[in-house]
Structures are given as C-alpha cells and as structure tokens.
Amino acid sequence: RMARQGDRPTKAEVARIANHDKPDEAYTSERAVRAGRANACSGKILVTIPGDHFGPIGPESDPVEGKGVYVGRWWNDRMDCRQWGAHFPHVAGISGQSKRGAQSVVLSGGYEDDKDEGEWFLYTGSGGRDLSGNKRTSKVQSFDQTFDKMNLALKLSCTKGLPVRVIRSYKEKRSAYAPPTETPVRYDGIYRIAACWRKPGAQGQLMCRYLFVRCDNEPAPWSSDTMGDQPTTKLPGAALAEMKAAQG
C-alpha cells in the first residue's frame, strides 16, 4: 500500500548521502514505500570512473579488488551492476546523454523487435509507449519513436564510433545468449553501433533501430576462443534487410 503523501519527508528534509558514506550494498531508506530491493537505494559506487565514462572499466579503476569489470563478470541484480559502474541506471536500459553519447545498454527483453545473435544484435530504442498516470510499464506502442533523448545518445555513439558496454539480463527469454538465472546480470564486453535507422515495428509505429557489433579484446562469455573479436566490415543480412526498409 502506498504511504500517504503527508507522511513522506519533503525534498528540503531529505539529505543527500555522499558516496563514501553509503553502505557497501543496496539498502532501504526511511523513505521506502515497500521493503526489499524494489525500493532500495544504491550502495556506494565501487569504481572510480565518472558517470559518463566510455569503454571498459579496467583494474586501475577498481580500488576494491583491482580486477575491474571483466567480460563475464556477473551480479545478482541491476542494483549491484550499478555499483560497479557497468550500467548506472538500475531500471532504464540505456545509459547516456543526448549531447555526449551512450555509455552502456542492457538487453532484458524490453521490445519484441529485438534480435540477439551474440556477436551482433538489433536493438530497439526507447519511447513510443504511453506511461502516463500510474502506468510504470506498457508493452503497447502508442506512437512513433524519434531520435531524441536516449535514442539520440545511441545515434551519437553510432556516428562517432564510441564504445558501448553491453550487459545481458536473464530476463531476455528469447535470446540463446542471455545468462542463466544463476548469473542473472552479466557484462558481455564492448560493442560499437555500426548503423542506426527507423522502420515500422511489429505494432506498426516507427522504431529507432541500432545494429550493435561486438569488438572486444576479450572473448565473449559463450565463446571457446582465446582471442577477442576480429575487425569486420560485413553487416549481417537481417540488418541489411531492415535498412532497406528504413524510413528515416
């Protein structure tokens, strides 16, 4: 049950807690409406990177273990993933800024148009769903997506060739490359966005689409290779077919 608005502290009464004063793990504050991780606050950020850091998180940025965020590292949930800087938002699937680019994305089964082939995947942008009122989630596309906000951040990363950290969640049930429930949130390495476009999605509205191609020096978690990815300019057929039907 939701607490009454009058029972909650005002913004002026809420003190911001500095990172070094936070617990090592996610915690529930006095403001929490419900107990448990659903209303938990993030524990301290354990790496020394800034919030807009692009690329891998190496051992030099890890004063706790000295290992950094290596390919295959996993966490129990998105809140733990945030503490290690791999993907800072604990709900949103895209982390970035419209004027700088996108630093990371999470694959968690958010859109039916997504296609994951491990070494590459087709990713759908955000927006186009009616979340007005008390609706927190919706699977229905109500209007076209546009290249603004986080979609623009992804497009900028595409244009500039910026590295994007990719995390896969066990919630992505349609992908053979999603982690099992034993390793629920996993870092899979660096990808670059080879192309982006808009096309009608499965529900008819225009969707922002992005082709991610893996380009990490470490092999993928599902690979038996001992070397990282080899450069390629060849685009997958599924992406080329979509690009031919692009509408902006």
PDB file of C-alpha atoms in Angstrom:
ATOM      1  CA  ARG A   1       0.000   0.000   0.000  1.00  0.00           C
ATOM      2  CA  MET A   2       1.278   3.454  -0.871  1.00  0.00           C
ATOM      3  CA  ALA A   3       2.153   5.726   2.018  1.00  0.00           C
ATOM      4  CA  ARG A   4       0.191   8.946   2.264  1.00  0.00           C
ATOM      5  CA  GLN A   5       1.942  11.932   0.736  1.00  0.00           C
ATOM      6  CA  GLY A   6       1.741  13.766   4.042  1.00  0.00           C
ATOM      7  CA  ASP A   7       3.791  11.030   5.719  1.00  0.00           C
ATOM      8  CA  ARG A   8       6.761  11.499   3.420  1.00  0.00           C
ATOM      9  CA  PRO A   9       9.578  13.951   4.036  1.00  0.00           C
ATOM     10  CA  THR A  10       9.771  16.942   1.728  1.00  0.00           C
ATOM     11  CA  LYS A  11      12.704  17.483  -0.614  1.00  0.00           C
ATOM     12  CA  ALA A  12      14.108  20.026   1.802  1.00  0.00           C
ATOM     13  CA  GLU A  13      14.069  17.422   4.588  1.00  0.00           C
ATOM     14  CA  VAL A  14      15.929  14.769   2.579  1.00  0.00           C
ATOM     15  CA  ALA A  15      19.709  14.942   2.921  1.00  0.00           C
ATOM     16  CA  ARG A  16      21.803  13.698   0.026  1.00  0.00           C
ATOM     17  CA  ILE A  17      24.215  10.986   1.148  1.00  0.00           C
ATOM     18  CA  ALA A  18      27.765  11.214  -0.197  1.00  0.00           C
ATOM     19  CA  ASN A  19      29.059   8.125  -1.971  1.00  0.00           C
ATOM     20  CA  HIS A  20      31.733   7.373   0.655  1.00  0.00           C
ATOM     21  CA  ASP A  21      29.070   7.423   3.385  1.00  0.00           C
ATOM     22  CA  LYS A  22      26.817   4.851   1.714  1.00  0.00           C
ATOM     23  CA  PRO A  23      26.775   1.168   2.699  1.00  0.00           C
ATOM     24  CA  ASP A  24      28.689  -1.338   0.562  1.00  0.00           C
ATOM     25  CA  GLU A  25      25.414  -2.895  -0.611  1.00  0.00           C
ATOM     26  CA  ALA A  26      21.978  -1.615  -1.643  1.00  0.00           C
ATOM     27  CA  TYR A  27      19.907  -0.516   1.327  1.00  0.00           C
ATOM     28  CA  THR A  28      16.366   0.548   2.177  1.00  0.00           C
ATOM     29  CA  SER A  29      15.975   4.089   3.473  1.00  0.00           C
ATOM     30  CA  GLU A  30      13.268   5.509   5.717  1.00  0.00           C
ATOM     31  CA  ARG A  31      11.575   6.937   2.606  1.00  0.00           C
ATOM     32  CA  ALA A  32      10.998   3.497   1.074  1.00  0.00           C
ATOM     33  CA  VAL A  33       7.334   2.694   0.391  1.00  0.00           C
ATOM     34  CA  ARG A  34       7.966  -1.048   0.349  1.00  0.00           C
ATOM     35  CA  ALA A  35      10.624  -3.275   1.852  1.00  0.00           C
ATOM     36  CA  GLY A  36      13.123  -5.181  -0.276  1.00  0.00           C
ATOM     37  CA  ARG A  37      15.186  -4.366  -3.358  1.00  0.00           C
ATOM     38  CA  ALA A  38      12.251  -2.864  -5.276  1.00  0.00           C
ATOM     39  CA  ASN A  39      12.537   0.354  -3.261  1.00  0.00           C
ATOM     40  CA  ALA A  40      16.186   0.050  -2.299  1.00  0.00           C
ATOM     41  CA  CYS A  41      18.796   2.779  -2.668  1.00  0.00           C
ATOM     42  CA  SER A  42      22.102   2.076  -4.352  1.00  0.00           C
ATOM     43  CA  GLY A  43      25.074   1.207  -2.219  1.00  0.00           C
ATOM     44  CA  LYS A  44      28.321   3.082  -2.786  1.00  0.00           C
ATOM     45  CA  ILE A  45      29.829   3.149  -6.268  1.00  0.00           C
ATOM     46  CA  LEU A  46      32.860   0.874  -6.003  1.00  0.00           C
ATOM     47  CA  VAL A  47      34.815   2.066  -9.039  1.00  0.00           C
ATOM     48  CA  THR A  48      36.437   5.434  -9.673  1.00  0.00           C
ATOM     49  CA  ILE A  49      35.084   6.166 -13.157  1.00  0.00           C
ATOM     50  CA  PRO A  50      32.871   9.213 -13.823  1.00  0.00           C
ATOM     51  CA  GLY A  51      29.231   8.659 -14.725  1.00  0.00           C
ATOM     52  CA  ASP A  52      29.878   9.409 -18.395  1.00  0.00           C
ATOM     53  CA  HIS A  53      32.874   7.068 -18.823  1.00  0.00           C
ATOM     54  CA  PHE A  54      33.073   5.325 -22.215  1.00  0.00           C
ATOM     55  CA  GLY A  55      34.643   1.931 -22.760  1.00  0.00           C
ATOM     56  CA  PRO A  56      35.926  -0.822 -20.469  1.00  0.00           C
ATOM     57  CA  ILE A  57      36.378  -0.413 -16.728  1.00  0.00           C
ATOM     58  CA  GLY A  58      39.910  -1.598 -16.063  1.00  0.00           C
ATOM     59  CA  PRO A  59      41.729  -2.724 -12.906  1.00  0.00           C
ATOM     60  CA  GLU A  60      43.103   0.779 -12.411  1.00  0.00           C
ATOM     61  CA  SER A  61      39.548   1.990 -11.722  1.00  0.00           C
ATOM     62  CA  ASP A  62      38.859  -0.723  -9.136  1.00  0.00           C
ATOM     63  CA  PRO A  63      40.311   0.118  -5.713  1.00  0.00           C
ATOM     64  CA  VAL A  64      38.326  -2.699  -4.082  1.00  0.00           C
ATOM     65  CA  GLU A  65      39.512  -5.818  -5.920  1.00  0.00           C
ATOM     66  CA  GLY A  66      41.932  -4.500  -8.524  1.00  0.00           C
ATOM     67  CA  LYS A  67      40.209  -6.521 -11.259  1.00  0.00           C
ATOM     68  CA  GLY A  68      37.850  -4.045 -12.891  1.00  0.00           C
ATOM     69  CA  VAL A  69      34.748  -5.124 -14.782  1.00  0.00           C
ATOM     70  CA  TYR A  70      35.985  -8.033 -16.884  1.00  0.00           C
ATOM     71  CA  VAL A  71      33.981  -9.860 -19.542  1.00  0.00           C
ATOM     72  CA  GLY A  72      31.776 -12.459 -17.904  1.00  0.00           C
ATOM     73  CA  ARG A  73      31.565 -10.685 -14.574  1.00  0.00           C
ATOM     74  CA  TRP A  74      28.052 -11.013 -13.188  1.00  0.00           C
ATOM     75  CA  TRP A  75      25.853  -9.587 -10.455  1.00  0.00           C
ATOM     76  CA  ASN A  76      22.713 -10.644  -8.655  1.00  0.00           C
ATOM     77  CA  ASP A  77      20.705  -7.703  -9.984  1.00  0.00           C
ATOM     78  CA  ARG A  78      20.830  -4.329 -11.710  1.00  0.00           C
ATOM     79  CA  MET A  79      21.469  -2.533  -8.417  1.00  0.00           C
ATOM     80  CA  ASP A  80      24.731  -4.435  -7.911  1.00  0.00           C
ATOM     81  CA  CYS A  81      25.639  -3.856 -11.556  1.00  0.00           C
ATOM     82  CA  ARG A  82      25.225  -0.122 -10.973  1.00  0.00           C
ATOM     83  CA  GLN A  83      27.662  -0.159  -8.047  1.00  0.00           C
ATOM     84  CA  TRP A  84      30.378  -1.487 -10.360  1.00  0.00           C
ATOM     85  CA  GLY A  85      29.713   1.209 -12.965  1.00  0.00           C
ATOM     86  CA  ALA A  86      28.932  -1.179 -15.814  1.00  0.00           C
ATOM     87  CA  HIS A  87      25.470   0.376 -16.239  1.00  0.00           C
ATOM     88  CA  PHE A  88      24.417   3.128 -13.865  1.00  0.00           C
ATOM     89  CA  PRO A  89      20.584   3.239 -14.287  1.00  0.00           C
ATOM     90  CA  HIS A  90      19.009   0.403 -12.307  1.00  0.00           C
ATOM     91  CA  VAL A  91      15.801   0.445 -14.390  1.00  0.00           C
ATOM     92  CA  ALA A  92      16.372   2.175 -17.752  1.00  0.00           C
ATOM     93  CA  GLY A  93      18.003   0.093 -20.477  1.00  0.00           C
ATOM     94  CA  ILE A  94      20.108   2.906 -21.948  1.00  0.00           C
ATOM     95  CA  SER A  95      22.709   4.950 -20.099  1.00  0.00           C
ATOM     96  CA  GLY A  96      23.900   8.095 -21.823  1.00  0.00           C
ATOM     97  CA  GLN A  97      23.489  11.764 -22.624  1.00  0.00           C
ATOM     98  CA  SER A  98      21.973  13.210 -25.801  1.00  0.00           C
ATOM     99  CA  LYS A  99      24.946  15.556 -26.309  1.00  0.00           C
ATOM    100  CA  ARG A 100      27.704  13.041 -25.487  1.00  0.00           C
ATOM    101  CA  GLY A 101      26.574   9.575 -26.482  1.00  0.00           C
ATOM    102  CA  ALA A 102      25.573   6.306 -24.815  1.00  0.00           C
ATOM    103  CA  GLN A 103      27.951   4.508 -22.474  1.00  0.00           C
ATOM    104  CA  SER A 104      26.028   1.257 -21.957  1.00  0.00           C
ATOM    105  CA  VAL A 105      22.865  -0.711 -22.682  1.00  0.00           C
ATOM    106  CA  VAL A 106      21.116  -3.663 -21.061  1.00  0.00           C
ATOM    107  CA  LEU A 107      19.382  -6.418 -23.026  1.00  0.00           C
ATOM    108  CA  SER A 108      16.432  -7.552 -20.931  1.00  0.00           C
ATOM    109  CA  GLY A 109      13.595  -8.399 -23.301  1.00  0.00           C
ATOM    110  CA  GLY A 110      12.049  -4.945 -23.483  1.00  0.00           C
ATOM    111  CA  TYR A 111      10.960  -4.960 -27.141  1.00  0.00           C
ATOM    112  CA  GLU A 112       9.601  -7.730 -29.339  1.00  0.00           C
ATOM    113  CA  ASP A 113      11.511  -6.385 -32.370  1.00  0.00           C
ATOM    114  CA  ASP A 114      14.936  -7.059 -30.816  1.00  0.00           C
ATOM    115  CA  LYS A 115      17.128  -9.783 -32.308  1.00  0.00           C
ATOM    116  CA  ASP A 116      20.169 -11.128 -30.456  1.00  0.00           C
ATOM    117  CA  GLU A 117      22.848 -13.164 -32.251  1.00  0.00           C
ATOM    118  CA  GLY A 118      25.562 -12.799 -29.635  1.00  0.00           C
ATOM    119  CA  GLU A 119      28.338 -11.225 -31.704  1.00  0.00           C
ATOM    120  CA  TRP A 120      25.789  -8.759 -33.051  1.00  0.00           C
ATOM    121  CA  PHE A 121      22.261  -7.746 -32.166  1.00  0.00           C
ATOM    122  CA  LEU A 122      19.470  -5.450 -33.353  1.00  0.00           C
ATOM    123  CA  TYR A 123      18.381  -3.157 -30.554  1.00  0.00           C
ATOM    124  CA  THR A 124      15.263  -1.005 -30.274  1.00  0.00           C
ATOM    125  CA  GLY A 125      15.416   2.497 -28.819  1.00  0.00           C
ATOM    126  CA  SER A 126      13.256   3.849 -26.027  1.00  0.00           C
ATOM    127  CA  GLY A 127       9.920   5.626 -26.044  1.00  0.00           C
ATOM    128  CA  GLY A 128       6.706   5.310 -28.007  1.00  0.00           C
ATOM    129  CA  ARG A 129       4.752   3.869 -25.071  1.00  0.00           C
ATOM    130  CA  ASP A 130       2.081   5.614 -23.041  1.00  0.00           C
ATOM    131  CA  LEU A 131       3.309   5.691 -19.428  1.00  0.00           C
ATOM    132  CA  SER A 132       1.001   8.454 -18.258  1.00  0.00           C
ATOM    133  CA  GLY A 133      -0.862   8.345 -14.961  1.00  0.00           C
ATOM    134  CA  ASN A 134       0.181   5.476 -12.698  1.00  0.00           C
ATOM    135  CA  LYS A 135       1.395   3.199 -15.506  1.00  0.00           C
ATOM    136  CA  ARG A 136       5.040   2.283 -14.938  1.00  0.00           C
ATOM    137  CA  THR A 137       5.338  -0.176 -17.812  1.00  0.00           C
ATOM    138  CA  SER A 138       3.494  -0.916 -21.032  1.00  0.00           C
ATOM    139  CA  LYS A 139       4.124  -3.293 -23.938  1.00  0.00           C
ATOM    140  CA  VAL A 140       1.876  -1.343 -26.302  1.00  0.00           C
ATOM    141  CA  GLN A 141       3.466   1.074 -28.778  1.00  0.00           C
ATOM    142  CA  SER A 142       1.221   4.138 -28.913  1.00  0.00           C
ATOM    143  CA  PHE A 143       3.275   6.440 -31.142  1.00  0.00           C
ATOM    144  CA  ASP A 144       6.469   6.646 -33.209  1.00  0.00           C
ATOM    145  CA  GLN A 145       9.893   6.690 -31.626  1.00  0.00           C
ATOM    146  CA  THR A 146      12.148   9.605 -32.539  1.00  0.00           C
ATOM    147  CA  PHE A 147      15.886  10.240 -32.381  1.00  0.00           C
ATOM    148  CA  ASP A 148      15.847  12.310 -29.219  1.00  0.00           C
ATOM    149  CA  LYS A 149      16.945  11.862 -25.601  1.00  0.00           C
ATOM    150  CA  MET A 150      18.466   8.384 -25.117  1.00  0.00           C
ATOM    151  CA  ASN A 151      17.798   7.460 -28.750  1.00  0.00           C
ATOM    152  CA  LEU A 152      19.872  10.463 -29.788  1.00  0.00           C
ATOM    153  CA  ALA A 153      22.610   9.366 -27.386  1.00  0.00           C
ATOM    154  CA  LEU A 154      22.758   5.987 -29.139  1.00  0.00           C
ATOM    155  CA  LYS A 155      22.747   7.669 -32.555  1.00  0.00           C
ATOM    156  CA  LEU A 156      25.634   9.889 -31.467  1.00  0.00           C
ATOM    157  CA  SER A 157      27.609   6.835 -30.359  1.00  0.00           C
ATOM    158  CA  CYS A 158      26.942   5.354 -33.798  1.00  0.00           C
ATOM    159  CA  THR A 159      28.102   8.498 -35.612  1.00  0.00           C
ATOM    160  CA  LYS A 160      31.257   8.876 -33.503  1.00  0.00           C
ATOM    161  CA  GLY A 161      32.077   5.172 -33.253  1.00  0.00           C
ATOM    162  CA  LEU A 162      32.073   5.282 -29.450  1.00  0.00           C
ATOM    163  CA  PRO A 163      32.449   2.056 -27.427  1.00  0.00           C
ATOM    164  CA  VAL A 164      29.301   0.853 -25.657  1.00  0.00           C
ATOM    165  CA  ARG A 165      29.314  -1.549 -22.711  1.00  0.00           C
ATOM    166  CA  VAL A 166      26.724  -4.310 -23.112  1.00  0.00           C
ATOM    167  CA  ILE A 167      25.043  -6.124 -20.230  1.00  0.00           C
ATOM    168  CA  ARG A 168      22.672  -9.033 -20.732  1.00  0.00           C
ATOM    169  CA  SER A 169      19.954  -9.979 -18.258  1.00  0.00           C
ATOM    170  CA  TYR A 170      18.364 -13.358 -17.674  1.00  0.00           C
ATOM    171  CA  LYS A 171      15.034 -11.614 -18.342  1.00  0.00           C
ATOM    172  CA  GLU A 172      15.783 -11.702 -22.079  1.00  0.00           C
ATOM    173  CA  LYS A 173      13.986 -15.010 -22.590  1.00  0.00           C
ATOM    174  CA  ARG A 174      14.156 -15.041 -26.415  1.00  0.00           C
ATOM    175  CA  SER A 175      17.952 -14.986 -26.653  1.00  0.00           C
ATOM    176  CA  ALA A 176      20.223 -18.020 -26.556  1.00  0.00           C
ATOM    177  CA  TYR A 177      22.973 -15.678 -25.343  1.00  0.00           C
ATOM    178  CA  ALA A 178      21.204 -14.396 -22.229  1.00  0.00           C
ATOM    179  CA  PRO A 179      22.742 -15.561 -18.943  1.00  0.00           C
ATOM    180  CA  PRO A 180      21.061 -18.226 -16.812  1.00  0.00           C
ATOM    181  CA  THR A 181      19.343 -17.378 -13.553  1.00  0.00           C
ATOM    182  CA  GLU A 182      22.495 -18.458 -11.695  1.00  0.00           C
ATOM    183  CA  THR A 183      24.387 -15.472 -13.186  1.00  0.00           C
ATOM    184  CA  PRO A 184      21.416 -13.146 -13.748  1.00  0.00           C
ATOM    185  CA  VAL A 185      23.076  -9.892 -14.873  1.00  0.00           C
ATOM    186  CA  ARG A 186      26.286 -10.296 -16.892  1.00  0.00           C
ATOM    187  CA  TYR A 187      28.781  -7.980 -18.560  1.00  0.00           C
ATOM    188  CA  ASP A 188      29.464  -9.191 -22.110  1.00  0.00           C
ATOM    189  CA  GLY A 189      32.015  -6.675 -23.326  1.00  0.00           C
ATOM    190  CA  ILE A 190      32.362  -3.741 -25.696  1.00  0.00           C
ATOM    191  CA  TYR A 191      30.240  -3.283 -28.800  1.00  0.00           C
ATOM    192  CA  ARG A 192      30.029  -0.495 -31.359  1.00  0.00           C
ATOM    193  CA  ILE A 193      26.907   0.675 -33.141  1.00  0.00           C
ATOM    194  CA  ALA A 194      27.537   0.031 -36.833  1.00  0.00           C
ATOM    195  CA  ALA A 195      24.325   1.631 -38.123  1.00  0.00           C
ATOM    196  CA  CYS A 196      21.028   3.121 -36.992  1.00  0.00           C
ATOM    197  CA  TRP A 197      17.721   3.815 -38.721  1.00  0.00           C
ATOM    198  CA  ARG A 198      13.957   3.916 -38.209  1.00  0.00           C
ATOM    199  CA  LYS A 199      11.451   1.413 -39.516  1.00  0.00           C
ATOM    200  CA  PRO A 200       7.921   0.257 -38.670  1.00  0.00           C
ATOM    201  CA  GLY A 201       7.972  -2.196 -35.795  1.00  0.00           C
ATOM    202  CA  ALA A 202       5.800  -5.232 -35.175  1.00  0.00           C
ATOM    203  CA  GLN A 203       2.996  -2.974 -33.888  1.00  0.00           C
ATOM    204  CA  GLY A 204       3.164  -0.546 -36.820  1.00  0.00           C
ATOM    205  CA  GLN A 205       4.816   2.501 -35.234  1.00  0.00           C
ATOM    206  CA  LEU A 206       8.249   3.697 -36.330  1.00  0.00           C
ATOM    207  CA  MET A 207      11.020   2.343 -34.115  1.00  0.00           C
ATOM    208  CA  CYS A 208      14.595   3.549 -33.715  1.00  0.00           C
ATOM    209  CA  ARG A 209      16.825   0.600 -34.557  1.00  0.00           C
ATOM    210  CA  TYR A 210      20.515   0.045 -33.898  1.00  0.00           C
ATOM    211  CA  LEU A 211      22.936  -2.603 -35.121  1.00  0.00           C
ATOM    212  CA  PHE A 212      25.456  -3.459 -32.381  1.00  0.00           C
ATOM    213  CA  VAL A 213      28.598  -5.395 -33.345  1.00  0.00           C
ATOM    214  CA  ARG A 214      30.955  -6.832 -30.743  1.00  0.00           C
ATOM    215  CA  CYS A 215      34.542  -5.506 -30.790  1.00  0.00           C
ATOM    216  CA  ASP A 216      36.138  -6.509 -27.504  1.00  0.00           C
ATOM    217  CA  ASN A 217      39.710  -7.643 -26.901  1.00  0.00           C
ATOM    218  CA  GLU A 218      38.377 -10.390 -24.608  1.00  0.00           C
ATOM    219  CA  PRO A 219      36.387 -13.357 -25.974  1.00  0.00           C
ATOM    220  CA  ALA A 220      32.658 -13.472 -25.315  1.00  0.00           C
ATOM    221  CA  PRO A 221      31.405 -15.469 -22.293  1.00  0.00           C
ATOM    222  CA  TRP A 222      29.812 -18.069 -24.584  1.00  0.00           C
ATOM    223  CA  SER A 223      32.905 -18.438 -26.802  1.00  0.00           C
ATOM    224  CA  SER A 224      35.664 -21.046 -26.594  1.00  0.00           C
ATOM    225  CA  ASP A 225      38.083 -18.677 -28.354  1.00  0.00           C
ATOM    226  CA  THR A 226      41.124 -17.377 -26.528  1.00  0.00           C
ATOM    227  CA  MET A 227      41.317 -14.192 -28.594  1.00  0.00           C
ATOM    228  CA  GLY A 228      38.999 -11.214 -28.843  1.00  0.00           C
ATOM    229  CA  ASP A 229      36.945 -10.116 -31.825  1.00  0.00           C
ATOM    230  CA  GLN A 230      38.395  -9.656 -35.311  1.00  0.00           C
ATOM    231  CA  PRO A 231      37.535  -6.440 -37.197  1.00  0.00           C
ATOM    232  CA  THR A 232      34.890  -6.816 -39.896  1.00  0.00           C
ATOM    233  CA  THR A 233      33.037  -4.542 -42.267  1.00  0.00           C
ATOM    234  CA  LYS A 234      30.465  -7.140 -43.290  1.00  0.00           C
ATOM    235  CA  LEU A 235      26.971  -6.419 -41.982  1.00  0.00           C
ATOM    236  CA  PRO A 236      24.533  -9.252 -41.177  1.00  0.00           C
ATOM    237  CA  GLY A 237      21.773  -9.929 -43.695  1.00  0.00           C
ATOM    238  CA  ALA A 238      18.980  -9.333 -41.193  1.00  0.00           C
ATOM    239  CA  ALA A 239      20.262  -5.814 -40.578  1.00  0.00           C
ATOM    240  CA  LEU A 240      20.718  -5.078 -44.276  1.00  0.00           C
ATOM    241  CA  ALA A 241      17.142  -6.167 -44.960  1.00  0.00           C
ATOM    242  CA  GLU A 242      15.848  -3.799 -42.285  1.00  0.00           C
ATOM    243  CA  MET A 243      17.987  -0.937 -43.529  1.00  0.00           C
ATOM    244  CA  LYS A 244      16.470  -1.254 -46.998  1.00  0.00           C
ATOM    245  CA  ALA A 245      13.051  -0.665 -45.410  1.00  0.00           C
ATOM    246  CA  ALA A 246      14.264   2.274 -43.335  1.00  0.00           C
ATOM    247  CA  GLN A 247      12.096   5.356 -43.135  1.00  0.00           C
ATOM    248  CA  GLY A 248      14.463   7.905 -41.653  1.00  0.00           C
TER     249      GLY A 248
END
